[in-house]
Structure formats: structure tokens, C-alpha cells
Coordinates of C-alpha atoms in Angstrom, one line a residue:
X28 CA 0.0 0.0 0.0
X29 CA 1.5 3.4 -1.1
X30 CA 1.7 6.6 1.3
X31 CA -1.5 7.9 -0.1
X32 CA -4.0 5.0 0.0
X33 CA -2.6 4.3 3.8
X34 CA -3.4 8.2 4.2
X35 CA -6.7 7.4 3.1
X36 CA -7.4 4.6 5.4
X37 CA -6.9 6.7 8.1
X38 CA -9.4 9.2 6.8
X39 CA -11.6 6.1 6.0
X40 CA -11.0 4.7 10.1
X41 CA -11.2 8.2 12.0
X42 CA -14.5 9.0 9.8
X43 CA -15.9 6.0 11.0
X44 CA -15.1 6.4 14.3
X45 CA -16.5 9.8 14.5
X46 CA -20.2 8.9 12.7
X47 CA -19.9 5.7 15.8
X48 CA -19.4 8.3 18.2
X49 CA -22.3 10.6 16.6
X50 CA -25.1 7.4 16.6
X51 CA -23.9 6.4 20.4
X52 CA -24.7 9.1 21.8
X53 CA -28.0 9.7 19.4
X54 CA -29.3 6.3 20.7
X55 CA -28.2 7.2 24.3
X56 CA -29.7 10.6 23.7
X57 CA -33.1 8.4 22.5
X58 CA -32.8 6.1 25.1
X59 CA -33.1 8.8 27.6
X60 CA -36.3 10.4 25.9
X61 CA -38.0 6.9 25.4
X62 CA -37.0 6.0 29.3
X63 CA -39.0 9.2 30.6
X64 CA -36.2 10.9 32.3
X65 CA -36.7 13.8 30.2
X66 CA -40.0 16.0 32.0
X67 CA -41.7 19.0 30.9
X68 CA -41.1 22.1 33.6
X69 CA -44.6 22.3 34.8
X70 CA -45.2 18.2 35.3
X71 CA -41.2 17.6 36.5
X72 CA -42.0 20.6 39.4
X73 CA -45.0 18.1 41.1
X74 CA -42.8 15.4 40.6
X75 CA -39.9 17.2 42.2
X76 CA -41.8 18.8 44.9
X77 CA -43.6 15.2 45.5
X78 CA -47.0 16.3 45.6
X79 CA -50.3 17.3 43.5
X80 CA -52.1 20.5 44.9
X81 CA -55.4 19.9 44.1
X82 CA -58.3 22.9 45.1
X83 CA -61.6 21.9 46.1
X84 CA -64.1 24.5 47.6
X85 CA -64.4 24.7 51.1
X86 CA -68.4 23.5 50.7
X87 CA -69.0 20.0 50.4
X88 CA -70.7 18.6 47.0
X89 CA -71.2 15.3 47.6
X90 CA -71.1 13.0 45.6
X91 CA -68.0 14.7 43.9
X92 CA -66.5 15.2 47.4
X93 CA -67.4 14.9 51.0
X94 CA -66.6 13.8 54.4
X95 CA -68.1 10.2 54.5
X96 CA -69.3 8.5 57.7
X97 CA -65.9 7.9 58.8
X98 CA -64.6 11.1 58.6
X99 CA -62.2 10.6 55.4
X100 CA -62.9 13.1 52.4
X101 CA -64.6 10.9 49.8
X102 CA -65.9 11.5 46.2
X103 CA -65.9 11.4 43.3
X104 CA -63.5 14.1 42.2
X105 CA -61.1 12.8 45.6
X106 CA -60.6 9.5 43.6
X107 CA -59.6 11.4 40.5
X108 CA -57.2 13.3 42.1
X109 CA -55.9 10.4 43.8
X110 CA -55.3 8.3 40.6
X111 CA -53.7 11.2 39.0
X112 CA -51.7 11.4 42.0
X113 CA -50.7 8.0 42.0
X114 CA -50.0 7.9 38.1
X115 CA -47.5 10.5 39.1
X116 CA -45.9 9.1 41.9
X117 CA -46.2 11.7 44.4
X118 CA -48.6 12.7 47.2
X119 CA -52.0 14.2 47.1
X120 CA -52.4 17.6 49.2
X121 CA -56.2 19.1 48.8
X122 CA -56.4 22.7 49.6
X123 CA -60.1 24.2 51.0
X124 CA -59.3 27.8 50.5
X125 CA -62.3 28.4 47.8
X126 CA -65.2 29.9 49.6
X127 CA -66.6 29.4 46.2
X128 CA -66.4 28.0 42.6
X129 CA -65.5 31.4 41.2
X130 CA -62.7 31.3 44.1
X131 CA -60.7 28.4 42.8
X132 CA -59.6 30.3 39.3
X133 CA -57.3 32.9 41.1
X134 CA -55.9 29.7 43.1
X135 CA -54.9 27.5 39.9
X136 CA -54.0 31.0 37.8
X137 CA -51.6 32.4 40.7
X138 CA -50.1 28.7 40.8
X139 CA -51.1 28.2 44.2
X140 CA -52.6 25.2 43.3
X141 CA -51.8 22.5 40.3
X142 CA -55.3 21.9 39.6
X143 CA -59.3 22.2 40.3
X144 CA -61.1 19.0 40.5
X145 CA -64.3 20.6 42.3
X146 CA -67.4 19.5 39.7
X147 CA -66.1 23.1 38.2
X148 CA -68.2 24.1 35.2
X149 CA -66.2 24.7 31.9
X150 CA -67.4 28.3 31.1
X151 CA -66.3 30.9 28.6
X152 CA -65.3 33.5 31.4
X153 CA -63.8 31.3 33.9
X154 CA -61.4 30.4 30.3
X155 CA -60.6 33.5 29.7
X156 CA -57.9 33.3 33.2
X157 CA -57.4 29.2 32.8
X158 CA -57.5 26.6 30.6
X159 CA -59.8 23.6 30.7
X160 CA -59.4 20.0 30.2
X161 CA -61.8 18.3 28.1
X162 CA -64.8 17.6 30.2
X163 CA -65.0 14.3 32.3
X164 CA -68.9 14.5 32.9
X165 CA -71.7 16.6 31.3
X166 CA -74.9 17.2 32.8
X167 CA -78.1 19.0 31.8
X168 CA -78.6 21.4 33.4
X169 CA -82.6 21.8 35.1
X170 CA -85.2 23.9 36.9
X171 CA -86.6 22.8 40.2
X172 CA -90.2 24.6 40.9
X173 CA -92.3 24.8 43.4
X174 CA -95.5 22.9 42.6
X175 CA -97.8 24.8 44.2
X176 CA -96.6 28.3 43.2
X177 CA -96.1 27.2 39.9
X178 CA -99.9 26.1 39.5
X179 CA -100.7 29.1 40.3
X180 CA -98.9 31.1 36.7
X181 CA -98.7 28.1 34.5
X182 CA -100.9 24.9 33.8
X183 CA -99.3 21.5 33.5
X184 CA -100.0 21.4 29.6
X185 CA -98.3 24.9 29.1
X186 CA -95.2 24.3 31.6
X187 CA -92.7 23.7 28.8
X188 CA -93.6 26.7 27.2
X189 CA -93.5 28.6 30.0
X190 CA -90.1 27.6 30.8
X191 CA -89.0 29.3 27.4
X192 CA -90.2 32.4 28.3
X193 CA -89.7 32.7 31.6
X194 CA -89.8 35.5 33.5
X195 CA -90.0 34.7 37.2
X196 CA -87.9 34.2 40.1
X197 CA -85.3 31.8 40.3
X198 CA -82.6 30.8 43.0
X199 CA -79.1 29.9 41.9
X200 CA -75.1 29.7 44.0
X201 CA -74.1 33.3 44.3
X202 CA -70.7 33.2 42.0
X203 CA -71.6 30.0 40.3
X204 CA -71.6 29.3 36.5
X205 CA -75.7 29.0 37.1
X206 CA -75.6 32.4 37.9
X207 CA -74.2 33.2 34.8
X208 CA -76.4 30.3 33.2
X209 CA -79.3 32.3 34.7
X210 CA -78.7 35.5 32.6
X211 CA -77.7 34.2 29.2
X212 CA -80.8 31.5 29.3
X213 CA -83.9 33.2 30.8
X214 CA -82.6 37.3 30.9
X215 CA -86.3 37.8 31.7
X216 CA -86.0 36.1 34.7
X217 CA -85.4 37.6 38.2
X218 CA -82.7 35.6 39.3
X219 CA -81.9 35.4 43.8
X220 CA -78.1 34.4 44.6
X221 CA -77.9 32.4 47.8
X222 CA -74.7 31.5 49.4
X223 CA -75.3 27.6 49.0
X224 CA -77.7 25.3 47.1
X225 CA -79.2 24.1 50.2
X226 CA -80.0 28.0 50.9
X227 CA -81.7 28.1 47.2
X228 CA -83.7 24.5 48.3
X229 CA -85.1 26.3 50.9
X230 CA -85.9 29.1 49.9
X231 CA -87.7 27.0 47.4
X232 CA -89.8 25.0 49.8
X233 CA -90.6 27.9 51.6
X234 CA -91.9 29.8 48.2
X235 CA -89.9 32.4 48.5
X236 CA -88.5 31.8 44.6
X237 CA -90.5 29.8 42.1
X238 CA -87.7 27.8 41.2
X239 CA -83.8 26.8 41.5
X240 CA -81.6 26.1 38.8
X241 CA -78.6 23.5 38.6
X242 CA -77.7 20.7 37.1
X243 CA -79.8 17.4 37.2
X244 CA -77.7 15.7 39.2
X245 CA -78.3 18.1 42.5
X246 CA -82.0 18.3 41.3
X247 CA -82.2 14.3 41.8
X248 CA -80.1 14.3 45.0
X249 CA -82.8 17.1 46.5
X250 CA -85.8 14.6 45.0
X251 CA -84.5 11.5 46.5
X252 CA -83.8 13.3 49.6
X253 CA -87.1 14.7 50.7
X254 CA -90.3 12.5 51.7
X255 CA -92.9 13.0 48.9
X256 CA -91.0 15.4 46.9
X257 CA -92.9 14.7 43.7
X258 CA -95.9 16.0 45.5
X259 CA -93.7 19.6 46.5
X260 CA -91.5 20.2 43.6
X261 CA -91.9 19.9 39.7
X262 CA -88.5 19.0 37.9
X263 CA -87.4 20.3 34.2
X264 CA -84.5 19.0 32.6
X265 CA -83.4 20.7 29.4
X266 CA -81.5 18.1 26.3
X267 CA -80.2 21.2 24.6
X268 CA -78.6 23.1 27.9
X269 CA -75.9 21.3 29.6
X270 CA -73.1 21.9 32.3
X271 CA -69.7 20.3 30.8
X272 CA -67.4 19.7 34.1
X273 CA -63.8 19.7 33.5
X274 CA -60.4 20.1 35.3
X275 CA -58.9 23.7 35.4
X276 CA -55.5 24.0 34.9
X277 CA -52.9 27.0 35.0
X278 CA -52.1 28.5 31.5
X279 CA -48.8 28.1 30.9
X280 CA -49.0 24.6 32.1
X281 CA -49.7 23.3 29.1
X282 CA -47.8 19.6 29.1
X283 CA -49.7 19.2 32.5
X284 CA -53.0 19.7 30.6
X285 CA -51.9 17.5 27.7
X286 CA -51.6 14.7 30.3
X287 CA -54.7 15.1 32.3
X288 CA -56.8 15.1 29.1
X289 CA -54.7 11.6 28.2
X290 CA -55.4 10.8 32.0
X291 CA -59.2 11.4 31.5
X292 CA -59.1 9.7 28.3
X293 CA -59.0 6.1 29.9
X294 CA -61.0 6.4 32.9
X295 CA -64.7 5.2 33.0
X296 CA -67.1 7.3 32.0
X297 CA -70.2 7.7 34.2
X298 CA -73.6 9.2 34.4
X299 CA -75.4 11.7 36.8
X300 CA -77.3 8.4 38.0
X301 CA -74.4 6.1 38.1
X302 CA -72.2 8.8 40.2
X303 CA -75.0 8.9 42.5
X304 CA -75.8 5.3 43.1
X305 CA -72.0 4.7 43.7
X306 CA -71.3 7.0 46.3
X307 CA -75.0 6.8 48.1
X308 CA -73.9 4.8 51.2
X309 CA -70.3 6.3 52.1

């Protein structure tokens, strides 16, 4: 072999050496990725901090989440945040500081907390400070009246129709998204705020409001828990109204959202009824 082709060998060997070097540390590089070591800022600061903030309001709404007879908080939205928890390997801290719903968007916007899971309605203002995950449970939304004060502006053949147009009183959660639900669907009502729904119920009973308005589920749970409700209250469910209830989620933490939505994605989906009938007896 002359001067030049061993010259060339050595080109040949130290190029070869080099484009080794290069796909090593591409496949270690890969490796890494495809091992999950690499995390997004927002999800690797839970992990590294070990633990999910989760707000909740400081109100119970069972059956999303209550203290059960034994004292533990239970719910439906507590064993959400306790799988998510436990997909991410850390703990699960709930914070109470929301006196209401309308409260827990300054928590997850200032960061304070990682996310709401607090049957928190998806609405267009409350997106305008957060984003939203896509919802895990839709309801539609209803109107509970008063029998006997309804009787007395509307028969039972013209009730639907009356409902359309409505233009009297009606009880809804001061700061809710039924408060806002209240204005953009019946503007001609006169809608009451009351600091809880069980304030709105009974104001209802007593007649002080013609109706309430909230979602079917809480209109069911105030049916089944009365004696003779049918013969006291009148229920209206609406198909083309509904109450989408998501997670809320900071802004900028966008991977974080990306992997709830995945998260949501494989659990169970349930209904108003089968939410209730689980979580009856605790």
C-alpha cells in the first residue's frame, strides 16, 4: 500500500469512528427520551416537589367530594385526584381555601394550586384566566319549581312553554356558573343568589323563589332526599342546555393539561345516576 492509499485509510477509520461516536450518543440521547427521564417544567416541578395541589371548595358537594361517615374526604372528584396522583408518583395535598367556585380560578391561575377537581363548570369567562381540560362529565342542566306556586302562573300542559319564556324568580349559588347560566338563558327572569344550594332548596320550599336552577344531578339528589318530593317540587330538565365539568389548569401549564386530558381519556365514563348510586352509602 503506497503513502496515499494508507493516508486514506486513516481518513476512511477516523471518519468511521467519528459517525460511531455521533449514533452512540444519538441512541443514548433516544434512550433517555423513550426512558422518561426527560420532563416538561410544569409536570417535572409536582414530581420534584412530591406532591399534586389539588383545590376543592371549602363547601361539600357530595357526591364529587365529602366527608363520608368515617370522617375521610370521599368523592368522586377525591378518587380522580388520587389516581392522577398516584399515576405521578407523588402525594396528594387538597387545599379548602375556595369559599366558592368562582374562588378556585385565582388559586390555579396564581399557581397556588396545580389543579381544580371541584365539579367546576367549563365556562367561557372562567377560560378566559385558565385553561380547561376536556370535560370528564356533562350534565343538563334543570329547573326545580315549586308545585304549588307554579300552578298558580302556569298549567301542566303549558309548563314547557312557560319555561322558554320565563320571566319569574329563580334561585341559583351566588358566584356559580348558574348564575351566569341564569342570565344568558332566561334574561327575563329575576334571578336570587344564595350562598349555597341548600340556601336556594329552601328558599324553594318555603316559596320564597318559584324555582332553583342546577344541574340534574343536584335536582335528583334534592328529589330522593325529601319524603314526597314529587308531590312539592316539579323538575325540568333541558337536552339542549348542559353543564360540561372539566379540570382547570394554569395557562402556561400546558404539558400538564396534555396529560390530564390523556389521563381522563382512559377512565370510566359515568352518568349523573351512576355517580350517585356509587357513592349513596359512604
Amino acid at each position: 500500500m503506497n503513502v496515499s492509499h494508507k493516508a486514506t485509510a486513516r481518513i476512511l477509520v477516523a471518519f468511521f469512528f467519528m459517525l460511531a461516536s455521533a449514533v452512540s450518543a444519538w441512541t443514548q440521547d433516544s434512550a433517555t427520551a423513550n426512558g422518561y427521564t426527560t420532563l416538561s417544567g410544569d409536570i417535572e416541578e409536582i414530581i420534584s416537589r412530591g406532591e399534586l395541589r389539588v383545590a376543592i371548595t371549602e363547601v361539600d358537594q357530595p357526591p364529587f367530594y365529602f366527608m363520608d361517615k368515617s370522617g375521610k374526604l370521599s368523592g368522586y372528584d377525591i378518587d380522580l385526584a388520587n389516581k392522577m396522583a398516584e399515576e405521578l408518583g407523588v402525594k396528594l395535598v387538597i387545599t379548602r381555601d375556595a369559599p366558592t367556585f368562582n374562588d378556585l380560578i385565582p388559586l390555579i391561575s396564581s399557581g397556588k394550586a396545580d389543579l381544580a377537581i371541584s365539579k367546576l363548570s367549563r365556562t367561557l369567562t372562567r377560560s378566559k384566566f385558565v385553561k380547561f381540560s376536556t370535560p370528564y362529565m356533562t350534565f343538563r342542566q334543570g329547573i326545580l319549581f315549586n308545585r304549588l306556586q307554579l300552578a298558580k302562573v302556569a298549567s301542566e300542559d303549558s309548563v314547557n312553554q312557560f319555561v322558554r319564556n320565563y320571566t319569574g324568580t329563580i334561585g341559583v349559588i351566588a358566584k356559580s356558573s348558574y348564575a351566569n347560566y341564569a342570565k344568558e338563558n332566561f334574561p327575563k327572569a329575576t334571578a336570587t343568589e344564595y350562598p349555597s344550594w341548600n340556601a336556594a332548596v329552601d328558599a324553594l320550599t318555603r316559596g320564597e323563589v318559584l324555582s332553583v336552577y342546577r344541574d340534574e344531578l343536584e335536582i335528583k339528589r334534592v328529589l330522593a332526599s325529601i319524603p314526597n318530593s314529587a308531590l312539592l317540587f316539579k323538575p325540568i330538565y333541558f337536552r339542549d342546555l348542559t353543564d360540561p365539568i372539566a379540570i382547570a389548569v394554569k395557562s402556561s401549564n400546558t404539558h400538564l393539561l396534555y396529560w390530564v386530558n390523556i389521563f381522563l381519556e382512559n377512565q370510566p365514563k359515568m352518568t349523573a345516576d351512576q355517580v350517585l348510586e356509587k357513592y349513596a352509602n359512604k
